Structure formats: structure tokens, C-alpha cells
């Protein structure tokens, strides 16, 4: 069965610094990959997704992620973070060829941006 | 209204009460989901409905009872809950089960 590991539960970073949030998934023939952001007391919002094509995916709020099939990773990056990026970030994976499968979520990474 | 809406946003109930959470999606999607999100715990998938049929029930206690009367509406009926059921309950929808899900803002439930 698919699984997702977010390697860091908390990432503190200073404002305007770059950040990388790591995500690894268990191997599969092909996968769809997603990153979501959750601000306090809100639902999850889709940041970006990889379905096929270019391995570098650009999303909202200046975030991007790179699909690396050989390393089974989909790390999220932003070159310069803002205070407003403070939130919980979730990586998710699905297997489009596995009937009935839905999204499998990682445990989340709490990004804390300090002034 | 656009996207996925949930009502109420906050709910406080006693252990003997009966209440219902409502979710509505305005996206024309075919699948809907209930998740439980407790503090410091991963998202827990509770129920999945695809084309109004329940396709998954992840060992959820019977005090939680879902209902999907049509493809746009999803309910979660609650009765005789326990304090450990206090959590944020999130509804989501998607076009197909393997595609991206769109989430509502959640209902913050407190059981006294």
C-alpha cells in the first residue's frame, strides 16, 4: 500500500530565508502527488499538484515542488518565505491505477516563519 | 456559494446530545469525504462516498453515521459522543477518488 513520509514535523525559519519541506512516498509504477497548506482553524488548500509531464511544478504563493522518481520524493520549496507562510503543510499521494484508492496524506510539517 | 461549505463552523455538545454536521459542494464532483483532524495527529479518513454510495468506512464507531442524499450534500450524524471525539471535522470532494480533493473550512467540535 502507498505511504507518505514527511521527514520534518516542524521547520522554523526566518523571514526571507529559503525553505524546503521534505516528502517521500513508497514506490509505485506511477503516482499523482499533491501539496496542501492549512492555516489555523481552516481547511486544507491545494498548493500544487503533479499528475504528469514536467517534474518541476509551480504552485500558488510562490511555492514549487520537484518530482524525483528515482528518489521517490516530492519536496516543496520556496526561495523566500513570508510571515504569512506560517501554516501546516501536507504532502499527499494517490495511485491512479489502483481502483478505489484515494489520497494518502503525510503527517504534516509545521512551518513557522519568524521575523 | 462556491467550493465546499460546512455548517456549523463550531459546535459544542454534551455526551447525550444528537447533532448533525452538514457539507455541501458546488463543484459538480462525484466523490465526497469526511475526515477527522485531532491535535498533533495525522488526518484520519472516516468515510468515502462515490456517486452517492459509501465505498469506505474506516472502522469508525457507530456513534458517527454518514448520509449522502445526493452528489452535492453529505451529512455526519452524531450521537452519544465521547470527549475524545472533540476535533476538527473536515469535508472534502473530488471529481474522482485519485484526483485532488477540495476541502471545506471544517467544523470545530467540542464534546463536553
PDB file of C-alpha atoms in Angstrom:
ATOM      1  CA  UNK A   1       0.000   0.000   0.000  1.00  0.00           C
ATOM      2  CA  UNK A   2       1.074   3.548  -0.658  1.00  0.00           C
ATOM      3  CA  UNK A   3       2.507   5.555   2.204  1.00  0.00           C
ATOM      4  CA  UNK A   4       3.815   9.095   2.593  1.00  0.00           C
ATOM      5  CA  UNK A   5       6.535  10.293   4.946  1.00  0.00           C
ATOM      6  CA  UNK A   6       7.110  13.915   5.766  1.00  0.00           C
ATOM      7  CA  UNK A   7      10.533  13.897   7.283  1.00  0.00           C
ATOM      8  CA  UNK A   8      10.228  17.011   9.436  1.00  0.00           C
ATOM      9  CA  UNK A   9       7.375  17.619  11.842  1.00  0.00           C
ATOM     10  CA  UNK A  10       8.433  21.223  12.469  1.00  0.00           C
ATOM     11  CA  UNK A  11      10.528  23.633  10.409  1.00  0.00           C
ATOM     12  CA  UNK A  12      11.418  27.013  11.932  1.00  0.00           C
ATOM     13  CA  UNK A  13      12.850  29.581   9.528  1.00  0.00           C
ATOM     14  CA  UNK A  14      13.487  33.318   9.432  1.00  0.00           C
ATOM     15  CA  UNK A  15      11.541  35.613   7.143  1.00  0.00           C
ATOM     16  CA  UNK A  16      13.009  35.973   3.612  1.00  0.00           C
ATOM     17  CA  UNK A  17      15.061  32.774   4.032  1.00  0.00           C
ATOM     18  CA  UNK A  18      14.597  29.830   1.635  1.00  0.00           C
ATOM     19  CA  UNK A  19      12.761  26.733   2.846  1.00  0.00           C
ATOM     20  CA  UNK A  20      12.414  23.111   1.772  1.00  0.00           C
ATOM     21  CA  UNK A  21       9.771  20.778   3.194  1.00  0.00           C
ATOM     22  CA  UNK A  22      10.554  17.153   2.503  1.00  0.00           C
ATOM     23  CA  UNK A  23       8.187  14.436   1.339  1.00  0.00           C
ATOM     24  CA  UNK A  24       8.920  10.836   0.369  1.00  0.00           C
ATOM     25  CA  UNK A  25       6.439   8.231  -0.811  1.00  0.00           C
ATOM     26  CA  UNK A  26       6.615   4.475  -1.197  1.00  0.00           C
ATOM     27  CA  UNK A  27       7.408   3.322  -4.689  1.00  0.00           C
ATOM     28  CA  UNK A  28       4.795   2.699  -7.319  1.00  0.00           C
ATOM     29  CA  UNK A  29       4.587   2.470 -11.088  1.00  0.00           C
ATOM     30  CA  UNK A  30       3.101   5.926 -11.289  1.00  0.00           C
ATOM     31  CA  UNK A  31       1.594   8.335  -8.831  1.00  0.00           C
ATOM     32  CA  UNK A  32      -0.186  11.614  -8.535  1.00  0.00           C
ATOM     33  CA  UNK A  33       1.355  13.934  -5.927  1.00  0.00           C
ATOM     34  CA  UNK A  34      -0.041  16.925  -4.083  1.00  0.00           C
ATOM     35  CA  UNK A  35       0.920  19.540  -1.530  1.00  0.00           C
ATOM     36  CA  UNK A  36      -1.700  21.204   0.644  1.00  0.00           C
ATOM     37  CA  UNK A  37      -1.470  24.085   3.122  1.00  0.00           C
ATOM     38  CA  UNK A  38      -3.641  24.501   6.217  1.00  0.00           C
ATOM     39  CA  UNK A  39      -3.829  27.815   8.045  1.00  0.00           C
ATOM     40  CA  UNK A  40      -5.060  27.790  11.669  1.00  0.00           C
ATOM     41  CA  UNK A  41      -8.717  26.812  12.048  1.00  0.00           C
ATOM     42  CA  UNK A  42      -9.199  26.388   8.318  1.00  0.00           C
ATOM     43  CA  UNK A  43      -9.495  23.526   5.854  1.00  0.00           C
ATOM     44  CA  UNK A  44      -6.744  22.329   3.547  1.00  0.00           C
ATOM     45  CA  UNK A  45      -5.983  24.344   0.399  1.00  0.00           C
ATOM     46  CA  UNK A  46      -4.271  22.855  -2.636  1.00  0.00           C
ATOM     47  CA  UNK A  47      -0.856  24.432  -3.236  1.00  0.00           C
ATOM     48  CA  UNK A  48       0.233  22.419  -6.266  1.00  0.00           C
ATOM     49  CA  UNK A  49      -0.046  19.028  -7.926  1.00  0.00           C
ATOM     50  CA  UNK A  50       1.962  16.682 -10.117  1.00  0.00           C
ATOM     51  CA  UNK A  51      -0.009  14.453 -12.484  1.00  0.00           C
ATOM     52  CA  UNK A  52       2.424  14.018 -15.392  1.00  0.00           C
ATOM     53  CA  UNK A  53       4.808  15.997 -17.585  1.00  0.00           C
ATOM     54  CA  UNK A  54       7.426  18.405 -16.269  1.00  0.00           C
ATOM     55  CA  UNK A  55       8.927  17.279 -12.990  1.00  0.00           C
ATOM     56  CA  UNK A  56       9.132  20.855 -11.694  1.00  0.00           C
ATOM     57  CA  UNK A  57       5.697  22.021 -10.644  1.00  0.00           C
ATOM     58  CA  UNK A  58       4.863  25.598  -9.747  1.00  0.00           C
ATOM     59  CA  UNK A  59       2.030  26.392  -7.378  1.00  0.00           C
ATOM     60  CA  UNK A  60       0.382  29.287  -5.640  1.00  0.00           C
ATOM     61  CA  UNK A  61       2.061  31.712  -3.234  1.00  0.00           C
ATOM     62  CA  UNK A  62       5.481  31.264  -4.875  1.00  0.00           C
ATOM     63  CA  UNK A  63       5.873  27.590  -3.925  1.00  0.00           C
ATOM     64  CA  UNK A  64       7.248  24.920  -6.220  1.00  0.00           C
ATOM     65  CA  UNK A  65       7.968  21.216  -5.929  1.00  0.00           C
ATOM     66  CA  UNK A  66      10.119  18.751  -7.828  1.00  0.00           C
ATOM     67  CA  UNK A  67       9.043  15.199  -8.583  1.00  0.00           C
ATOM     68  CA  UNK A  68      12.018  12.841  -8.367  1.00  0.00           C
ATOM     69  CA  UNK A  69      11.008   9.341  -9.411  1.00  0.00           C
ATOM     70  CA  UNK A  70      14.321   7.676  -8.630  1.00  0.00           C
ATOM     71  CA  UNK A  71      14.312   9.037  -5.088  1.00  0.00           C
ATOM     72  CA  UNK A  72      10.519   8.755  -4.706  1.00  0.00           C
ATOM     73  CA  UNK A  73      10.446  12.309  -3.401  1.00  0.00           C
ATOM     74  CA  UNK A  74       8.335  15.404  -3.927  1.00  0.00           C
ATOM     75  CA  UNK A  75       9.962  18.155  -1.863  1.00  0.00           C
ATOM     76  CA  UNK A  76       8.325  21.575  -1.568  1.00  0.00           C
ATOM     77  CA  UNK A  77      10.439  24.717  -1.860  1.00  0.00           C
ATOM     78  CA  UNK A  78      10.130  28.457  -1.642  1.00  0.00           C
ATOM     79  CA  UNK A  79      13.105  30.781  -2.240  1.00  0.00           C
ATOM     80  CA  UNK A  80      11.989  33.466   0.225  1.00  0.00           C
ATOM     81  CA  UNK A  81       9.306  32.920   2.866  1.00  0.00           C
ATOM     82  CA  UNK A  82       6.970  35.442   4.475  1.00  0.00           C
ATOM     83  CA  UNK A  83       5.417  35.553   7.909  1.00  0.00           C
ATOM     84  CA  UNK A  84       2.107  34.714   6.231  1.00  0.00           C
ATOM     85  CA  UNK A  85       3.504  31.333   5.115  1.00  0.00           C
ATOM     86  CA  UNK A  86       3.322  30.128   8.714  1.00  0.00           C
ATOM     87  CA  UNK A  87       0.989  27.126   8.487  1.00  0.00           C
ATOM     88  CA  UNK A  88       0.833  23.327   8.385  1.00  0.00           C
ATOM     89  CA  UNK A  89       1.807  21.700   5.098  1.00  0.00           C
ATOM     90  CA  UNK A  90       0.637  18.261   3.975  1.00  0.00           C
ATOM     91  CA  UNK A  91       2.014  16.069   1.221  1.00  0.00           C
ATOM     92  CA  UNK A  92      -0.385  13.558  -0.373  1.00  0.00           C
ATOM     93  CA  UNK A  93      -0.140  10.783  -2.959  1.00  0.00           C
ATOM     94  CA  UNK A  94      -2.583   8.706  -4.970  1.00  0.00           C
ATOM     95  CA  UNK A  95      -2.159   5.796  -7.343  1.00  0.00           C
ATOM     96  CA  UNK A  96      -4.302   6.397 -10.428  1.00  0.00           C
ATOM     97  CA  UNK A  97      -4.139   2.748 -11.467  1.00  0.00           C
ATOM     98  CA  UNK A  98      -5.317   1.354  -8.152  1.00  0.00           C
ATOM     99  CA  UNK A  99      -9.082   1.262  -8.323  1.00  0.00           C
ATOM    100  CA  UNK A 100     -10.835   2.877  -5.417  1.00  0.00           C
ATOM    101  CA  UNK A 101      -7.697   4.386  -3.958  1.00  0.00           C
ATOM    102  CA  UNK A 102      -7.980   7.862  -2.556  1.00  0.00           C
ATOM    103  CA  UNK A 103      -5.388  10.339  -1.346  1.00  0.00           C
ATOM    104  CA  UNK A 104      -2.915   9.183   1.282  1.00  0.00           C
ATOM    105  CA  UNK A 105      -1.719  12.081   3.426  1.00  0.00           C
ATOM    106  CA  UNK A 106       1.537  12.552   5.264  1.00  0.00           C
ATOM    107  CA  UNK A 107       1.571  13.567   8.893  1.00  0.00           C
ATOM    108  CA  UNK A 108       2.178  17.241   8.142  1.00  0.00           C
ATOM    109  CA  UNK A 109       5.019  19.712   8.604  1.00  0.00           C
ATOM    110  CA  UNK A 110       4.508  22.801  10.705  1.00  0.00           C
ATOM    111  CA  UNK A 111       6.305  25.746   9.101  1.00  0.00           C
ATOM    112  CA  UNK A 112       6.997  28.602  11.476  1.00  0.00           C
ATOM    113  CA  UNK A 113       8.345  31.800   9.936  1.00  0.00           C
ATOM    114  CA  UNK A 114       9.955  34.192  12.392  1.00  0.00           C
ATOM    115  CA  UNK A 115      10.692  37.896  11.823  1.00  0.00           C
TER     116      UNK A 115
ATOM    117  CA  UNK B   1     -21.564  29.929  -2.681  1.00  0.00           C
ATOM    118  CA  UNK B   2     -18.512  28.361  -4.252  1.00  0.00           C
ATOM    119  CA  UNK B   3     -16.305  25.416  -3.387  1.00  0.00           C
ATOM    120  CA  UNK B   4     -17.085  23.313  -0.349  1.00  0.00           C
ATOM    121  CA  UNK B   5     -19.078  24.709   2.558  1.00  0.00           C
ATOM    122  CA  UNK B   6     -19.582  23.248   6.015  1.00  0.00           C
ATOM    123  CA  UNK B   7     -22.048  24.123   8.748  1.00  0.00           C
ATOM    124  CA  UNK B   8     -21.877  24.769  11.579  1.00  0.00           C
ATOM    125  CA  UNK B   9     -18.318  26.077  11.898  1.00  0.00           C
ATOM    126  CA  UNK B  10     -18.296  25.469  15.638  1.00  0.00           C
ATOM    127  CA  UNK B  11     -20.328  23.032  17.722  1.00  0.00           C
ATOM    128  CA  UNK B  12     -20.349  22.284  21.426  1.00  0.00           C
ATOM    129  CA  UNK B  13     -22.380  19.306  22.528  1.00  0.00           C
ATOM    130  CA  UNK B  14     -22.897  17.129  25.558  1.00  0.00           C
ATOM    131  CA  UNK B  15     -22.317  13.413  25.501  1.00  0.00           C
ATOM    132  CA  UNK B  16     -26.047  12.663  25.314  1.00  0.00           C
ATOM    133  CA  UNK B  17     -26.896  15.099  22.515  1.00  0.00           C
ATOM    134  CA  UNK B  18     -27.669  14.314  18.902  1.00  0.00           C
ATOM    135  CA  UNK B  19     -26.402  16.718  16.263  1.00  0.00           C
ATOM    136  CA  UNK B  20     -25.553  16.717  12.568  1.00  0.00           C
ATOM    137  CA  UNK B  21     -22.756  18.248  10.528  1.00  0.00           C
ATOM    138  CA  UNK B  22     -23.552  19.371   7.010  1.00  0.00           C
ATOM    139  CA  UNK B  23     -21.327  19.618   3.963  1.00  0.00           C
ATOM    140  CA  UNK B  24     -22.228  20.955   0.543  1.00  0.00           C
ATOM    141  CA  UNK B  25     -20.080  21.039  -2.560  1.00  0.00           C
ATOM    142  CA  UNK B  26     -20.745  23.350  -5.503  1.00  0.00           C
ATOM    143  CA  UNK B  27     -18.094  21.863  -7.800  1.00  0.00           C
ATOM    144  CA  UNK B  28     -20.025  19.117  -9.563  1.00  0.00           C
ATOM    145  CA  UNK B  29     -17.799  16.440  -8.052  1.00  0.00           C
ATOM    146  CA  UNK B  30     -18.651  12.746  -7.776  1.00  0.00           C
ATOM    147  CA  UNK B  31     -16.878  11.809  -4.547  1.00  0.00           C
ATOM    148  CA  UNK B  32     -17.157  13.205  -1.035  1.00  0.00           C
ATOM    149  CA  UNK B  33     -15.212  12.503   2.149  1.00  0.00           C
ATOM    150  CA  UNK B  34     -15.285  13.002   5.909  1.00  0.00           C
ATOM    151  CA  UNK B  35     -12.002  13.412   7.783  1.00  0.00           C
ATOM    152  CA  UNK B  36     -11.243  13.801  11.469  1.00  0.00           C
ATOM    153  CA  UNK B  37      -8.310  16.001  12.457  1.00  0.00           C
ATOM    154  CA  UNK B  38      -7.233  15.856  16.086  1.00  0.00           C
ATOM    155  CA  UNK B  39      -4.464  17.949  17.596  1.00  0.00           C
ATOM    156  CA  UNK B  40      -0.982  16.555  16.902  1.00  0.00           C
ATOM    157  CA  UNK B  41      -2.408  13.602  14.955  1.00  0.00           C
ATOM    158  CA  UNK B  42      -2.496  12.828  11.225  1.00  0.00           C
ATOM    159  CA  UNK B  43      -5.625  13.321   9.186  1.00  0.00           C
ATOM    160  CA  UNK B  44      -7.953  10.362   9.664  1.00  0.00           C
ATOM    161  CA  UNK B  45     -10.165   9.395   6.742  1.00  0.00           C
ATOM    162  CA  UNK B  46     -13.561   8.386   8.129  1.00  0.00           C
ATOM    163  CA  UNK B  47     -15.905   7.837   5.197  1.00  0.00           C
ATOM    164  CA  UNK B  48     -15.817   7.970   1.413  1.00  0.00           C
ATOM    165  CA  UNK B  49     -18.828   8.315  -0.853  1.00  0.00           C
ATOM    166  CA  UNK B  50     -18.533   7.847  -4.596  1.00  0.00           C
ATOM    167  CA  UNK B  51     -21.604   8.533  -6.737  1.00  0.00           C
ATOM    168  CA  UNK B  52     -23.655   8.637  -3.516  1.00  0.00           C
ATOM    169  CA  UNK B  53     -22.619   5.133  -2.446  1.00  0.00           C
ATOM    170  CA  UNK B  54     -20.478   4.582   0.613  1.00  0.00           C
ATOM    171  CA  UNK B  55     -17.291   2.948  -0.596  1.00  0.00           C
ATOM    172  CA  UNK B  56     -15.232   3.114   2.548  1.00  0.00           C
ATOM    173  CA  UNK B  57     -15.782   3.087   6.282  1.00  0.00           C
ATOM    174  CA  UNK B  58     -12.502   3.104   8.149  1.00  0.00           C
ATOM    175  CA  UNK B  59     -13.529   1.316  11.342  1.00  0.00           C
ATOM    176  CA  UNK B  60     -15.371   4.368  12.568  1.00  0.00           C
ATOM    177  CA  UNK B  61     -17.501   3.893  15.725  1.00  0.00           C
ATOM    178  CA  UNK B  62     -21.224   3.608  15.128  1.00  0.00           C
ATOM    179  CA  UNK B  63     -21.861   6.826  17.055  1.00  0.00           C
ATOM    180  CA  UNK B  64     -20.843   8.506  13.766  1.00  0.00           C
ATOM    181  CA  UNK B  65     -23.372   7.931  10.992  1.00  0.00           C
ATOM    182  CA  UNK B  66     -22.859   9.409   7.498  1.00  0.00           C
ATOM    183  CA  UNK B  67     -25.554  10.202   4.981  1.00  0.00           C
ATOM    184  CA  UNK B  68     -25.202  11.224   1.346  1.00  0.00           C
ATOM    185  CA  UNK B  69     -28.658  12.036  -0.078  1.00  0.00           C
ATOM    186  CA  UNK B  70     -27.257  13.334  -3.384  1.00  0.00           C
ATOM    187  CA  UNK B  71     -23.916  14.101  -5.001  1.00  0.00           C
ATOM    188  CA  UNK B  72     -23.800  17.642  -3.590  1.00  0.00           C
ATOM    189  CA  UNK B  73     -24.623  17.008   0.066  1.00  0.00           C
ATOM    190  CA  UNK B  74     -23.001  14.995   2.817  1.00  0.00           C
ATOM    191  CA  UNK B  75     -24.034  14.766   6.461  1.00  0.00           C
ATOM    192  CA  UNK B  76     -22.392  13.346   9.545  1.00  0.00           C
ATOM    193  CA  UNK B  77     -24.910  12.459  12.243  1.00  0.00           C
ATOM    194  CA  UNK B  78     -23.519  12.399  15.765  1.00  0.00           C
ATOM    195  CA  UNK B  79     -24.968  10.752  18.866  1.00  0.00           C
ATOM    196  CA  UNK B  80     -23.667   9.825  22.329  1.00  0.00           C
ATOM    197  CA  UNK B  81     -20.199  11.099  21.528  1.00  0.00           C
ATOM    198  CA  UNK B  82     -17.200  10.918  23.835  1.00  0.00           C
ATOM    199  CA  UNK B  83     -14.830  13.744  24.844  1.00  0.00           C
ATOM    200  CA  UNK B  84     -12.093  12.157  22.705  1.00  0.00           C
ATOM    201  CA  UNK B  85     -14.291  12.816  19.663  1.00  0.00           C
ATOM    202  CA  UNK B  86     -13.537  16.523  20.023  1.00  0.00           C
ATOM    203  CA  UNK B  87     -11.690  17.514  16.851  1.00  0.00           C
ATOM    204  CA  UNK B  88     -11.886  19.428  13.594  1.00  0.00           C
ATOM    205  CA  UNK B  89     -14.122  17.566  11.150  1.00  0.00           C
ATOM    206  CA  UNK B  90     -13.288  18.247   7.538  1.00  0.00           C
ATOM    207  CA  UNK B  91     -15.364  17.527   4.475  1.00  0.00           C
ATOM    208  CA  UNK B  92     -13.823  17.256   1.019  1.00  0.00           C
ATOM    209  CA  UNK B  93     -14.875  16.451  -2.523  1.00  0.00           C
ATOM    210  CA  UNK B  94     -13.146  15.359  -5.711  1.00  0.00           C
ATOM    211  CA  UNK B  95     -14.015  14.579  -9.304  1.00  0.00           C
ATOM    212  CA  UNK B  96     -12.553  11.081  -8.992  1.00  0.00           C
ATOM    213  CA  UNK B  97     -11.072   9.288  -5.956  1.00  0.00           C
ATOM    214  CA  UNK B  98      -7.484   9.591  -7.183  1.00  0.00           C
ATOM    215  CA  UNK B  99      -7.615  13.273  -8.028  1.00  0.00           C
ATOM    216  CA  UNK B 100      -7.093  16.320  -5.867  1.00  0.00           C
ATOM    217  CA  UNK B 101      -9.609  16.914  -3.118  1.00  0.00           C
ATOM    218  CA  UNK B 102     -11.136  20.260  -2.281  1.00  0.00           C
ATOM    219  CA  UNK B 103     -11.744  20.877   1.385  1.00  0.00           C
ATOM    220  CA  UNK B 104     -14.306  22.805   3.340  1.00  0.00           C
ATOM    221  CA  UNK B 105     -13.309  25.036   6.279  1.00  0.00           C
ATOM    222  CA  UNK B 106     -14.212  22.368   8.827  1.00  0.00           C
ATOM    223  CA  UNK B 107     -16.435  22.124  11.889  1.00  0.00           C
ATOM    224  CA  UNK B 108     -14.684  22.510  15.236  1.00  0.00           C
ATOM    225  CA  UNK B 109     -16.476  20.035  17.516  1.00  0.00           C
ATOM    226  CA  UNK B 110     -16.160  20.071  21.292  1.00  0.00           C
ATOM    227  CA  UNK B 111     -17.765  17.278  23.305  1.00  0.00           C
ATOM    228  CA  UNK B 112     -18.243  18.070  26.984  1.00  0.00           C
TER     229      UNK B 112
END
